[in-house]
């Protein structure tokens, strides 16, 4: 969500207090979060063009290497995503 809020903020500043969906979408590719700012623990930014057959506009530039876990009642972590 921080990357979205940052893009909206930048688009509003560029539009002198007003913005459009198109302006925010364009700004998303310009926002870069550092590892310190990101909840994921690694830098986050989105691509604005195709870099390969499997990475295109809107995809994360860095490979997303994290997991989502369910903690069972006995304390065991089970990866679900």
Tab-separated table of C-alpha atoms in Angstrom:
chain	number	residue	atom	x	y	z
A	1	UNK	CA	0.000	0.000	0.000
A	2	UNK	CA	2.898	2.381	0.644
A	3	UNK	CA	3.862	2.294	-3.013
A	4	UNK	CA	0.270	3.196	-4.023
A	5	UNK	CA	0.011	6.014	-1.482
A	6	UNK	CA	3.378	7.383	-2.606
A	7	UNK	CA	2.274	7.315	-6.255
A	8	UNK	CA	-0.992	9.122	-5.437
A	9	UNK	CA	0.891	11.736	-3.403
A	10	UNK	CA	3.392	12.376	-6.213
A	11	UNK	CA	0.647	12.531	-8.850
A	12	UNK	CA	-1.319	15.045	-6.737
A	13	UNK	CA	1.761	17.209	-6.307
A	14	UNK	CA	2.426	17.109	-10.057
A	15	UNK	CA	-1.234	18.001	-10.720
A	16	UNK	CA	-1.236	20.853	-8.161
A	17	UNK	CA	-3.681	19.152	-5.813
A	18	UNK	CA	-5.659	17.178	-8.404
A	19	UNK	CA	-4.904	13.929	-10.185
A	20	UNK	CA	-6.337	11.251	-12.435
A	21	UNK	CA	-6.183	7.484	-12.458
A	22	UNK	CA	-3.907	7.675	-15.512
A	23	UNK	CA	-1.479	10.013	-13.732
A	24	UNK	CA	-1.299	7.715	-10.695
A	25	UNK	CA	-0.724	4.652	-12.912
A	26	UNK	CA	2.113	6.466	-14.671
A	27	UNK	CA	3.625	7.495	-11.331
A	28	UNK	CA	3.609	3.876	-10.035
A	29	UNK	CA	6.521	3.027	-12.330
A	30	UNK	CA	8.531	5.951	-10.925
A	31	UNK	CA	8.118	5.045	-7.246
A	32	UNK	CA	10.947	3.028	-5.715
A	33	UNK	CA	10.856	1.781	-2.139
A	34	UNK	CA	14.078	0.932	-0.370
A	35	UNK	CA	14.452	-2.288	1.587
A	36	UNK	CA	14.080	-0.218	4.760
A	37	UNK	CA	10.747	1.268	3.594
A	38	UNK	CA	9.329	-2.009	2.281
A	39	UNK	CA	7.450	-4.433	4.516
A	40	UNK	CA	8.842	-7.238	2.370
A	41	UNK	CA	12.437	-6.539	3.393
A	42	UNK	CA	13.746	-5.922	-0.137
A	43	UNK	CA	13.548	-2.955	-2.541
A	44	UNK	CA	10.290	-2.680	-4.492
A	45	UNK	CA	9.624	-1.023	-7.846
A	46	UNK	CA	7.460	-1.869	-10.847
A	47	UNK	CA	8.389	-2.205	-14.502
A	48	UNK	CA	7.055	0.148	-17.155
A	49	UNK	CA	7.929	-1.970	-20.214
A	50	UNK	CA	8.594	-5.583	-21.264
A	51	UNK	CA	11.974	-6.932	-20.207
A	52	UNK	CA	11.412	-10.545	-21.199
A	53	UNK	CA	8.651	-12.935	-22.160
A	54	UNK	CA	7.657	-13.345	-18.511
A	55	UNK	CA	8.149	-9.788	-17.156
A	56	UNK	CA	6.147	-6.839	-18.407
A	57	UNK	CA	4.534	-3.547	-17.387
A	58	UNK	CA	3.229	-3.605	-13.827
A	59	UNK	CA	5.367	-6.555	-12.720
A	60	UNK	CA	7.796	-6.174	-9.832
A	61	UNK	CA	11.301	-5.363	-11.030
A	62	UNK	CA	12.985	-7.483	-8.360
A	63	UNK	CA	12.035	-11.109	-8.021
A	64	UNK	CA	9.596	-11.448	-5.153
A	65	UNK	CA	11.297	-13.940	-2.876
A	66	UNK	CA	9.084	-14.210	0.173
A	67	UNK	CA	6.512	-16.616	1.493
A	68	UNK	CA	3.162	-16.477	3.229
A	69	UNK	CA	2.726	-18.870	6.133
A	70	UNK	CA	-0.139	-20.234	8.197
A	71	UNK	CA	0.763	-20.905	11.837
A	72	UNK	CA	-1.004	-24.019	13.025
A	73	UNK	CA	-2.299	-24.427	16.575
A	74	UNK	CA	0.759	-26.529	17.482
A	75	UNK	CA	3.091	-23.679	16.416
A	76	UNK	CA	4.198	-25.266	13.126
A	77	UNK	CA	4.593	-22.873	10.163
A	78	UNK	CA	3.075	-24.150	6.898
A	79	UNK	CA	3.848	-22.237	3.701
A	80	UNK	CA	0.657	-21.383	1.811
A	81	UNK	CA	1.977	-18.954	-0.821
